[in-house]
mmCIF file of C-alpha atoms in Angstrom:
data_model
loop_
_atom_site.group_PDB
_atom_site.id
_atom_site.type_symbol
_atom_site.label_atom_id
_atom_site.label_comp_id
_atom_site.label_asym_id
_atom_site.label_seq_id
_atom_site.Cartn_x
_atom_site.Cartn_y
_atom_site.Cartn_z
ATOM 1 C CA MET A 1 0.000 0.000 0.000
ATOM 2 C CA THR A 2 2.916 2.349 0.765
ATOM 3 C CA LEU A 3 4.155 1.985 -2.816
ATOM 4 C CA TRP A 4 0.827 3.111 -4.256
ATOM 5 C CA PHE A 5 0.515 6.064 -1.886
ATOM 6 C CA PHE A 6 4.012 7.079 -2.973
ATOM 7 C CA LEU A 7 2.982 6.837 -6.617
ATOM 8 C CA ILE A 8 -0.169 8.903 -6.061
ATOM 9 C CA GLY A 9 1.794 11.586 -4.225
ATOM 10 C CA LEU A 10 4.415 11.679 -6.979
ATOM 11 C CA ALA A 11 1.735 12.043 -9.652
ATOM 12 C CA THR A 12 -0.086 14.777 -7.755
ATOM 13 C CA ALA A 13 3.068 16.846 -7.206
ATOM 14 C CA SER A 14 4.242 16.426 -10.812
ATOM 15 C CA PHE A 15 0.955 17.410 -12.438
ATOM 16 C CA ALA A 16 0.435 20.331 -10.054
ATOM 17 C CA LEU A 17 3.866 21.673 -11.022
ATOM 18 C CA CYS A 18 3.040 21.273 -14.717
ATOM 19 C CA ALA A 19 -0.303 23.044 -14.325
ATOM 20 C CA TRP A 20 1.480 26.074 -12.877
ATOM 21 C CA ALA A 21 4.400 25.951 -15.313
ATOM 22 C CA PHE A 22 2.274 25.797 -18.454
ATOM 23 C CA ARG A 23 0.603 29.069 -17.469
ATOM 24 C CA ALA A 24 3.580 30.951 -16.051
ATOM 25 C CA LEU A 25 6.735 29.955 -17.919
ATOM 26 C CA PRO A 26 5.872 31.289 -21.400
ATOM 27 C CA ARG A 27 5.802 34.782 -19.866
ATOM 28 C CA GLU A 28 8.845 36.966 -20.448
ATOM 29 C CA GLU A 29 9.900 37.253 -16.789
ATOM 30 C CA TRP A 30 10.538 33.511 -16.500
ATOM 31 C CA GLN A 31 13.596 33.314 -18.752
ATOM 32 C CA PHE A 32 16.360 34.814 -16.589
ATOM 33 C CA VAL A 33 16.868 34.307 -12.886
ATOM 34 C CA ALA A 34 19.844 36.683 -12.549
ATOM 35 C CA ALA A 35 22.507 38.626 -14.454
ATOM 36 C CA LEU A 36 26.079 38.701 -13.172
ATOM 37 C CA PRO A 37 28.219 41.751 -14.097
ATOM 38 C CA THR A 38 31.429 40.686 -15.836
ATOM 39 C CA ASP A 39 33.168 43.509 -17.773
ATOM 40 C CA LYS A 40 32.824 47.233 -17.114
ATOM 41 C CA ARG A 41 32.135 49.477 -20.100
ATOM 42 C CA ASP A 42 33.300 53.025 -20.769
ATOM 43 C CA ASP A 43 29.852 54.453 -19.943
ATOM 44 C CA GLY A 44 29.936 52.936 -16.449
ATOM 45 C CA SER A 45 27.570 50.052 -17.183
ATOM 46 C CA TRP A 46 28.605 46.403 -17.136
ATOM 47 C CA SER A 47 28.276 43.515 -19.543
ATOM 48 C CA GLY A 48 26.330 40.750 -17.834
ATOM 49 C CA ARG A 49 26.308 36.956 -17.931
ATOM 50 C CA ASN A 50 22.719 35.745 -17.768
ATOM 51 C CA LEU A 51 21.721 32.892 -15.477
ATOM 52 C CA THR A 52 18.571 31.219 -16.736
ATOM 53 C CA TYR A 53 15.571 29.410 -15.385
ATOM 54 C CA TYR A 54 16.468 26.834 -18.026
ATOM 55 C CA GLY A 55 19.380 25.903 -15.787
ATOM 56 C CA VAL A 56 17.208 25.903 -12.659
ATOM 57 C CA PHE A 57 14.573 23.585 -14.120
ATOM 58 C CA THR A 58 17.169 21.348 -15.775
ATOM 59 C CA ALA A 59 19.029 20.969 -12.484
ATOM 60 C CA ASN A 60 15.722 20.272 -10.731
ATOM 61 C CA ALA A 61 14.930 17.571 -13.297
ATOM 62 C CA TYR A 62 18.316 15.883 -12.875
ATOM 63 C CA LEU A 63 17.845 16.009 -9.112
ATOM 64 C CA VAL A 64 14.390 14.400 -9.267
ATOM 65 C CA ALA A 65 15.695 11.672 -11.591
ATOM 66 C CA ALA A 66 18.661 10.984 -9.305
ATOM 67 C CA VAL A 67 16.490 10.874 -6.177
ATOM 68 C CA LEU A 68 14.022 8.485 -7.836
ATOM 69 C CA ALA A 69 16.859 6.251 -9.014
ATOM 70 C CA LEU A 70 18.471 6.196 -5.558
ATOM 71 C CA LEU A 71 15.158 5.525 -3.836
ATOM 72 C CA LEU A 72 13.997 2.720 -6.124
ATOM 73 C CA LEU A 73 17.400 1.069 -6.546
ATOM 74 C CA GLY A 74 17.776 1.071 -2.780
ATOM 75 C CA ALA A 75 14.273 -0.375 -2.477
ATOM 76 C CA LEU A 76 15.387 -3.235 -4.756
ATOM 77 C CA GLY A 77 18.264 -4.090 -2.429
ATOM 78 C CA LEU A 78 21.269 -2.341 -3.963
ATOM 79 C CA GLY A 79 23.771 -0.780 -1.592
ATOM 80 C CA ARG A 80 24.942 2.811 -1.697
ATOM 81 C CA PRO A 81 28.279 2.010 -3.472
ATOM 82 C CA GLN A 82 26.556 0.132 -6.304
ATOM 83 C CA ILE A 83 23.927 2.850 -6.689
ATOM 84 C CA LEU A 84 26.519 5.618 -6.837
ATOM 85 C CA ILE A 85 28.579 3.675 -9.388
ATOM 86 C CA LEU A 86 25.565 3.095 -11.637
ATOM 87 C CA THR A 87 24.121 6.604 -11.463
ATOM 88 C CA GLY A 88 27.542 8.255 -11.515
ATOM 89 C CA LEU A 89 28.685 6.435 -14.656
ATOM 90 C CA LEU A 90 25.400 7.181 -16.416
ATOM 91 C CA LEU A 91 25.728 10.878 -15.621
ATOM 92 C CA VAL A 92 29.383 10.943 -16.698
ATOM 93 C CA LEU A 93 28.365 9.508 -20.071
ATOM 94 C CA CYS A 94 25.108 11.393 -20.646
ATOM 95 C CA ILE A 95 25.963 14.947 -19.577
ATOM 96 C CA PRO A 96 28.818 15.423 -22.106
ATOM 97 C CA ALA A 97 26.833 13.541 -24.754
ATOM 98 C CA ALA A 98 24.088 16.184 -24.572
ATOM 99 C CA SER A 99 26.449 18.806 -25.991
ATOM 100 C CA LEU A 100 28.763 16.626 -28.113
ATOM 101 C CA LEU A 101 25.959 14.975 -30.085
ATOM 102 C CA ALA A 102 24.197 18.321 -30.553
ATOM 103 C CA ARG A 103 27.382 19.738 -32.078
ATOM 104 C CA TRP A 104 27.707 16.727 -34.356
ATOM 105 C CA VAL A 105 24.051 16.668 -35.484
ATOM 106 C CA GLU A 106 23.213 20.386 -35.573
ATOM 107 C CA GLY A 107 26.671 21.882 -36.078
ATOM 108 C CA LYS A 108 26.142 24.369 -33.239
ATOM 109 C CA ALA A 109 28.467 24.837 -30.282
ATOM 110 C CA ASN A 110 26.008 26.389 -27.832
ATOM 111 C CA THR A 111 23.159 23.901 -27.809
ATOM 112 C CA LEU A 112 22.176 20.727 -25.963
ATOM 113 C CA THR A 113 20.225 17.603 -26.885
ATOM 114 C CA VAL A 114 18.445 15.456 -24.343
ATOM 115 C CA GLY A 115 17.595 13.015 -27.122
ATOM 116 C CA GLY A 116 21.253 12.360 -27.816
ATOM 117 C CA ALA A 117 22.035 11.971 -24.128
ATOM 118 C CA ALA A 118 19.145 9.517 -23.743
ATOM 119 C CA PHE A 119 20.431 7.476 -26.692
ATOM 120 C CA VAL A 120 23.901 7.165 -25.183
ATOM 121 C CA GLY A 121 22.446 6.321 -21.784
ATOM 122 C CA MET A 122 20.204 3.662 -23.294
ATOM 123 C CA LEU A 123 23.116 2.004 -25.078
ATOM 124 C CA ALA A 124 25.275 1.998 -21.956
ATOM 125 C CA ALA A 125 22.668 1.157 -19.301
ATOM 126 C CA PRO A 126 22.476 -2.657 -19.770
ATOM 127 C CA TRP A 127 26.249 -3.031 -19.562
ATOM 128 C CA LEU A 128 26.474 -0.799 -16.512
ATOM 129 C CA VAL A 129 23.692 -2.819 -14.877
ATOM 130 C CA LEU A 130 25.629 -6.041 -15.466
ATOM 131 C CA LEU A 131 28.707 -4.402 -13.942
ATOM 132 C CA VAL A 132 26.782 -3.324 -10.840
ATOM 133 C CA LEU A 133 25.221 -6.771 -10.385
ATOM 134 C CA HIS A 134 28.687 -8.292 -10.640
ATOM 135 C CA LEU A 135 29.922 -5.967 -7.885
ATOM 136 C CA MET A 136 27.142 -6.931 -5.458
ATOM 137 C CA PRO A 137 28.179 -9.202 -2.566
ATOM 138 C CA GLU A 138 27.564 -12.883 -3.320
ATOM 139 C CA ALA A 139 25.399 -13.322 -0.222
ATOM 140 C CA THR A 140 23.052 -10.572 -1.410
ATOM 141 C CA THR A 141 19.913 -11.522 -3.316
ATOM 142 C CA GLN A 142 20.348 -9.953 -6.732
ATOM 143 C CA PRO A 143 17.353 -8.294 -8.393
ATOM 144 C CA PRO A 144 16.781 -9.027 -12.085
ATOM 145 C CA ALA A 145 18.668 -6.827 -14.521
ATOM 146 C CA THR A 146 15.384 -5.751 -16.083
ATOM 147 C CA ALA A 147 14.270 -4.308 -12.724
ATOM 148 C CA LEU A 148 17.328 -2.058 -12.609
ATOM 149 C CA LEU A 149 16.725 -1.033 -16.211
ATOM 150 C CA ALA A 150 13.090 -0.310 -15.341
ATOM 151 C CA VAL A 151 14.219 2.007 -12.543
ATOM 152 C CA ILE A 152 16.573 3.794 -14.941
ATOM 153 C CA GLY A 153 13.737 4.135 -17.461
ATOM 154 C CA ILE A 154 11.352 5.493 -14.825
ATOM 155 C CA ALA A 155 13.914 7.991 -13.538
ATOM 156 C CA TYR A 156 14.682 9.098 -17.091
ATOM 157 C CA ALA A 157 10.988 9.541 -17.951
ATOM 158 C CA PHE A 158 10.441 11.755 -14.921
ATOM 159 C CA GLY A 159 13.706 13.622 -15.445
ATOM 160 C CA GLU A 160 13.051 14.491 -19.060
ATOM 161 C CA GLY A 161 9.368 15.121 -18.435
ATOM 162 C CA LEU A 162 10.132 17.728 -15.783
ATOM 163 C CA GLY A 163 13.121 18.918 -17.813
ATOM 164 C CA ARG A 164 10.737 20.064 -20.548
ATOM 165 C CA LEU A 165 9.722 22.871 -18.211
ATOM 166 C CA ALA A 166 13.218 24.238 -18.835
ATOM 167 C CA CYS A 167 12.460 24.293 -22.555
ATOM 168 C CA ILE A 168 9.287 26.283 -21.921
ATOM 169 C CA SER A 169 11.197 28.858 -19.863
ATOM 170 C CA PHE A 170 13.761 29.425 -22.636
ATOM 171 C CA GLY A 171 11.336 29.060 -25.535
ATOM 172 C CA CYS A 172 13.343 26.270 -27.161
ATOM 173 C CA CYS A 173 12.247 22.879 -28.554
ATOM 174 C CA TYR A 174 9.126 24.734 -29.672
ATOM 175 C CA GLY A 175 6.184 23.528 -31.680
ATOM 176 C CA ALA A 176 4.990 24.686 -35.072
ATOM 177 C CA PRO A 177 2.405 27.491 -35.355
ATOM 178 C CA ILE A 178 -1.075 26.129 -34.778
ATOM 179 C CA ALA A 179 -2.189 27.757 -38.031
ATOM 180 C CA GLY A 180 -0.152 25.140 -39.885
ATOM 181 C CA ALA A 181 -1.069 22.206 -37.652
ATOM 182 C CA PRO A 182 -2.937 19.187 -39.041
ATOM 183 C CA SER A 183 -6.656 19.902 -39.353
ATOM 184 C CA TRP A 184 -7.609 17.199 -36.838
ATOM 185 C CA LEU A 185 -5.434 18.889 -34.206
ATOM 186 C CA ARG A 186 -6.620 22.472 -34.585
ATOM 187 C CA PRO A 187 -9.853 22.171 -32.557
ATOM 188 C CA TRP A 188 -7.794 20.915 -29.602
ATOM 189 C CA LEU A 189 -5.256 23.711 -29.938
ATOM 190 C CA GLY A 190 -7.700 26.613 -29.703
ATOM 191 C CA ARG A 191 -7.094 26.903 -25.947
ATOM 192 C CA CYS A 192 -4.152 24.533 -25.494
ATOM 193 C CA HIS A 193 -1.194 26.367 -27.019
ATOM 194 C CA PHE A 194 1.874 28.342 -25.961
ATOM 195 C CA VAL A 195 2.546 31.993 -26.806
ATOM 196 C CA PHE A 196 6.111 33.009 -25.974
ATOM 197 C CA ARG A 197 6.938 36.607 -25.076
ATOM 198 C CA GLY A 198 10.369 38.220 -25.257
ATOM 199 C CA ALA A 199 12.888 38.809 -28.032
ATOM 200 C CA THR A 200 15.484 36.637 -26.273
ATOM 201 C CA ARG A 201 13.351 33.485 -26.426
ATOM 202 C CA LYS A 202 14.707 30.991 -28.940
ATOM 203 C CA SER A 203 11.365 30.791 -30.724
ATOM 204 C CA SER A 204 11.661 34.563 -31.252
ATOM 205 C CA TYR A 205 15.264 35.001 -32.370
ATOM 206 C CA ALA A 206 15.556 31.731 -34.315
ATOM 207 C CA SER A 207 12.157 31.579 -36.029
ATOM 208 C CA ASP A 208 10.547 35.014 -35.494
ATOM 209 C CA LEU A 209 7.598 33.446 -33.649
ATOM 210 C CA GLU A 210 7.215 35.872 -30.740
ATOM 211 C CA GLY A 211 3.537 36.262 -29.885
ATOM 212 C CA VAL A 212 2.479 33.484 -32.276
ATOM 213 C CA PRO A 213 0.312 30.643 -30.878
ATOM 214 C CA LEU A 214 2.392 27.453 -31.101
ATOM 215 C CA ILE A 215 1.668 23.769 -30.644
ATOM 216 C CA PRO A 216 2.516 23.149 -26.945
ATOM 217 C CA ILE A 217 4.961 20.383 -27.765
ATOM 218 C CA GLN A 218 7.067 20.928 -24.630
ATOM 219 C CA GLY A 219 4.009 20.624 -22.409
ATOM 220 C CA SER A 220 2.682 17.610 -24.303
ATOM 221 C CA THR A 221 6.053 15.914 -23.988
ATOM 222 C CA ALA A 222 6.209 16.660 -20.274
ATOM 223 C CA LEU A 223 2.785 15.108 -19.679
ATOM 224 C CA PHE A 224 3.431 12.111 -21.935
ATOM 225 C CA TYR A 225 6.759 11.332 -20.287
ATOM 226 C CA LEU A 226 5.374 11.737 -16.775
ATOM 227 C CA CYS A 227 2.479 9.414 -17.607
ATOM 228 C CA SER A 228 4.925 6.899 -19.094
ATOM 229 C CA GLY A 229 7.044 7.050 -15.946
ATOM 230 C CA LEU A 230 4.025 6.617 -13.677
ATOM 231 C CA ALA A 231 2.673 3.681 -15.691
ATOM 232 C CA ALA A 232 6.096 2.024 -15.752
ATOM 233 C CA ALA A 233 6.427 2.487 -11.986
ATOM 234 C CA ALA A 234 3.003 0.903 -11.506
ATOM 235 C CA LEU A 235 4.111 -2.135 -13.524
ATOM 236 C CA LEU A 236 7.316 -2.401 -11.506
ATOM 237 C CA PHE A 237 5.374 -2.214 -8.244
ATOM 238 C CA ALA A 238 3.059 -4.926 -9.602
ATOM 239 C CA GLY A 239 6.043 -7.249 -10.132
ATOM 240 C CA ARG A 240 6.495 -6.898 -13.897
ATOM 241 C CA PRO A 241 9.941 -5.301 -14.360
ATOM 242 C CA ALA A 242 10.460 -6.231 -18.019
ATOM 243 C CA ALA A 243 7.099 -4.751 -18.987
ATOM 244 C CA ALA A 244 7.913 -1.648 -16.934
ATOM 245 C CA PHE A 245 11.223 -1.180 -18.752
ATOM 246 C CA LEU A 246 9.690 -1.673 -22.191
ATOM 247 C CA LEU A 247 6.842 0.721 -21.430
ATOM 248 C CA ALA A 248 9.270 3.404 -20.269
ATOM 249 C CA VAL A 249 11.389 3.026 -23.415
ATOM 250 C CA PHE A 250 8.590 2.654 -25.975
ATOM 251 C CA GLY A 251 6.532 5.418 -24.362
ATOM 252 C CA THR A 252 9.300 8.004 -24.278
ATOM 253 C CA GLN A 253 11.155 7.136 -27.473
ATOM 254 C CA GLY A 254 8.013 6.471 -29.482
ATOM 255 C CA TRP A 255 6.721 9.902 -28.513
ATOM 256 C CA ARG A 256 10.084 11.448 -29.415
ATOM 257 C CA VAL A 257 9.760 10.096 -32.954
ATOM 258 C CA ALA A 258 6.162 11.281 -33.355
ATOM 259 C CA SER A 259 6.501 14.667 -31.653
ATOM 260 C CA GLU A 260 9.408 15.876 -33.782
ATOM 261 C CA TRP A 261 7.060 16.185 -36.753
ATOM 262 C CA LEU A 262 5.117 18.819 -34.797
ATOM 263 C CA ARG A 263 8.148 20.963 -33.993
ATOM 264 C CA ALA A 264 9.281 24.126 -35.768
ATOM 265 C CA ASP A 265 12.894 24.381 -34.603
ATOM 266 C CA GLU A 266 15.736 23.153 -36.802
ATOM 267 C CA ARG A 267 16.113 19.350 -36.511
ATOM 268 C CA GLY A 268 18.313 18.626 -39.530
ATOM 269 C CA ARG A 269 17.553 17.546 -43.057
ATOM 270 C CA GLY A 270 15.613 14.517 -44.191
ATOM 271 C CA ARG A 271 12.211 13.102 -43.379
ATOM 272 C CA LEU A 272 13.560 11.652 -40.132
ATOM 273 C CA SER A 273 16.015 13.623 -38.029
ATOM 274 C CA ALA A 274 19.098 12.058 -36.485
ATOM 275 C CA TYR A 275 17.366 12.172 -33.111
ATOM 276 C CA GLN A 276 14.379 10.254 -34.481
ATOM 277 C CA TRP A 277 16.705 7.574 -35.837
ATOM 278 C CA MET A 278 18.384 7.339 -32.440
ATOM 279 C CA ALA A 279 15.026 6.951 -30.723
ATOM 280 C CA LEU A 280 13.920 4.276 -33.198
ATOM 281 C CA ALA A 281 17.159 2.347 -32.672
ATOM 282 C CA THR A 282 16.542 2.085 -28.935
ATOM 283 C CA LEU A 283 13.265 0.177 -29.408
ATOM 284 C CA PRO A 284 14.614 -3.169 -30.724
ATOM 285 C CA TYR A 285 17.649 -2.736 -28.468
ATOM 286 C CA ALA A 286 15.352 -2.628 -25.425
ATOM 287 C CA VAL A 287 13.554 -5.795 -26.567
ATOM 288 C CA LEU A 288 16.878 -7.604 -27.005
ATOM 289 C CA CYS A 289 17.928 -6.543 -23.513
ATOM 290 C CA CYS A 290 14.797 -8.127 -22.043
ATOM 291 C CA LEU A 291 15.373 -11.335 -24.017
ATOM 292 C CA PHE A 292 19.034 -11.899 -23.238
ATOM 293 C CA LEU A 293 19.811 -10.302 -19.873
ATOM 294 C CA PRO A 294 19.957 -12.766 -16.961
ATOM 295 C CA ALA A 295 16.664 -13.322 -15.150
ATOM 296 C CA ALA A 296 16.156 -13.518 -11.390
ATOM 297 C CA PRO A 297 13.243 -13.354 -8.931
ATOM 298 C CA LEU A 298 12.084 -9.827 -8.165
ATOM 299 C CA PRO A 299 12.552 -9.013 -4.467
ATOM 300 C CA ALA A 300 9.867 -7.126 -2.580
ATOM 301 C CA LEU A 301 10.422 -3.395 -2.940
ATOM 302 C CA ASP A 302 11.192 -1.728 0.384
ATOM 303 C CA LEU A 303 10.835 2.039 0.047
ATOM 304 C CA ALA A 304 11.901 2.518 3.666
ATOM 305 C CA ARG A 305 15.260 0.958 2.843
ATOM 306 C CA GLY A 306 15.672 3.195 -0.184
ATOM 307 C CA ALA A 307 14.733 6.255 1.867
ATOM 308 C CA GLY A 308 17.284 5.245 4.489
ATOM 309 C CA LEU A 309 20.046 5.243 1.880
ATOM 310 C CA LEU A 310 18.831 8.593 0.596
ATOM 311 C CA TRP A 311 18.576 10.272 3.991
ATOM 312 C CA SER A 312 22.256 10.544 4.911
ATOM 313 C CA PRO A 313 24.616 13.553 4.994
ATOM 314 C CA GLY A 314 26.905 12.128 2.319
ATOM 315 C CA THR A 315 24.101 11.386 -0.121
ATOM 316 C CA ILE A 316 22.481 14.775 0.452
ATOM 317 C CA LEU A 317 25.785 16.567 -0.186
ATOM 318 C CA VAL A 318 26.308 14.596 -3.405
ATOM 319 C CA LEU A 319 22.804 15.516 -4.597
ATOM 320 C CA GLN A 320 23.371 19.181 -3.757
ATOM 321 C CA GLY A 321 26.643 19.089 -5.676
ATOM 322 C CA LEU A 322 24.891 17.475 -8.635
ATOM 323 C CA TRP A 323 22.238 20.222 -8.693
ATOM 324 C CA PHE A 324 24.844 22.980 -8.563
ATOM 325 C CA ALA A 325 27.030 21.377 -11.255
ATOM 326 C CA ILE A 326 24.084 20.923 -13.635
ATOM 327 C CA PHE A 327 22.952 24.496 -13.035
ATOM 328 C CA LEU A 328 26.423 25.848 -13.840
ATOM 329 C CA HIS A 329 26.636 23.635 -16.931
ATOM 330 C CA THR A 330 23.215 24.484 -18.379
ATOM 331 C CA GLY A 331 22.186 27.748 -16.719
ATOM 332 C CA ARG A 332 24.904 30.122 -17.961
ATOM 333 C CA SER A 333 23.496 31.522 -21.178
ATOM 334 C CA ARG A 334 25.962 31.833 -24.055
ATOM 335 C CA VAL A 335 23.490 33.050 -26.660
ATOM 336 C CA THR A 336 22.060 36.009 -24.722
ATOM 337 C CA GLY A 337 23.689 38.955 -22.984
ATOM 338 C CA SER A 338 22.688 41.792 -20.687
ATOM 339 C CA THR A 339 23.641 45.307 -19.665
ATOM 340 C CA VAL A 340 23.854 45.963 -15.919
ATOM 341 C CA ALA A 341 23.901 49.440 -14.355
ATOM 342 C CA PHE A 342 24.126 50.387 -10.670
ATOM 343 C CA HIS A 343 23.037 53.561 -8.902
ATOM 344 C CA VAL A 344 22.380 54.918 -5.424
ATOM 345 C CA HIS A 345 18.915 55.738 -4.050
ATOM 346 C CA HIS A 346 19.879 59.080 -2.481
ATOM 347 C CA GLU A 347 16.444 59.532 -0.889
ATOM 348 C CA CYS A 348 17.150 56.459 1.239
ATOM 349 C CA ILE A 349 20.438 57.772 2.690
#
C-alpha cells in the first residue's frame, strides 16, 4: 500500500507543477533568474552573464531523476556504493553527450540535446547494470537486470518530463504554429497552445515566432513522459519489471519520434532527423535486452530501505553538488547577454 501512496503523491506533485508551469513559464519574466556583471564598459555600465531558469529547471529535473533512481534502486536491495557507481557512470556519459551529439548533429556549439544523451544512456545502461550486479556481494539476493533497467527508465521519464519545463522557460524545442497544424489537431489547440513573449526566447530570435500561438509540444512531452514514468512504476510495483522497462522506453522514445514532426525548430535535413533515428534504434535494443539479460526473482520493494540510503549527509551533499554542477553547466546563457547598471537611491540615505 505504501508503494501506491508514494505513486499517487508523486503524480499529484508532478501534475500540479506542470499546471502552474504551463501558465507561467511562457511569460517573459521567466527566462532569466539573474545577471552577473562581468566587464565594465566606458559608460559605467557592465556587460552581464545571464543565469537562466532553463538551468534551474534542468538541475531540478536531474535532481528528481537521481532521487528516484536512488530511492527505487535502494528499495530493490542495492547498496549505496553500487547505486553511486551506476548513477555516476550514467551521468558521466550522458551529460557530455548532450552537448557533443548536438554539435555533431546540428553543427552548433552552444546547444544541448536530451535526445542524444538519452540514446547514449540507453546504449550503456544494460552493460552498466551487469557491472553493478557483478559488484554486489555474493550473499546478497540480486534483483533481475530488467528491474534495474526499469528504474533507470522510470527515472529518465520523470527527469526528461520535468526537464521540458526548462524548454518552456527558454522558448526552445518549440512547436509549429497552430495555423499550420494538421486539421484534426486544430480544434484541440484553440485553448491549449503556448505563446512566448520576449525577443530573447529561442522561438523569437531563431524563427521570429514571438507572440504566435504554437503547438505546446514541450508541455505535451512533459505530460506524456510523466504518464509513461508513472505507468512504468506501476508495472514495476506490480512485479512486472520487463514490462515496466519496455513501457518506459517505448513510451518516451516512441513519442520522441512522433513529436518531432510537430516541432518548428531546426532538426536537420531529411524526413527523419538524427534524433528520431536514435530513438527508433533504442526500441529493438530494449527488446533484445529483455530477451538476453539474466533473469532472477524480483525481491519485494522496500521504500523505507531506499529512503534510508537517501537520507544521509553524504548522499544529500552529493545531490546538492549534482544540482549545482548541472545548473552551472546548463544555466549560464551563451546566446544572450545583458547590460547591468548600478546607482544609489539618495532619498534612502
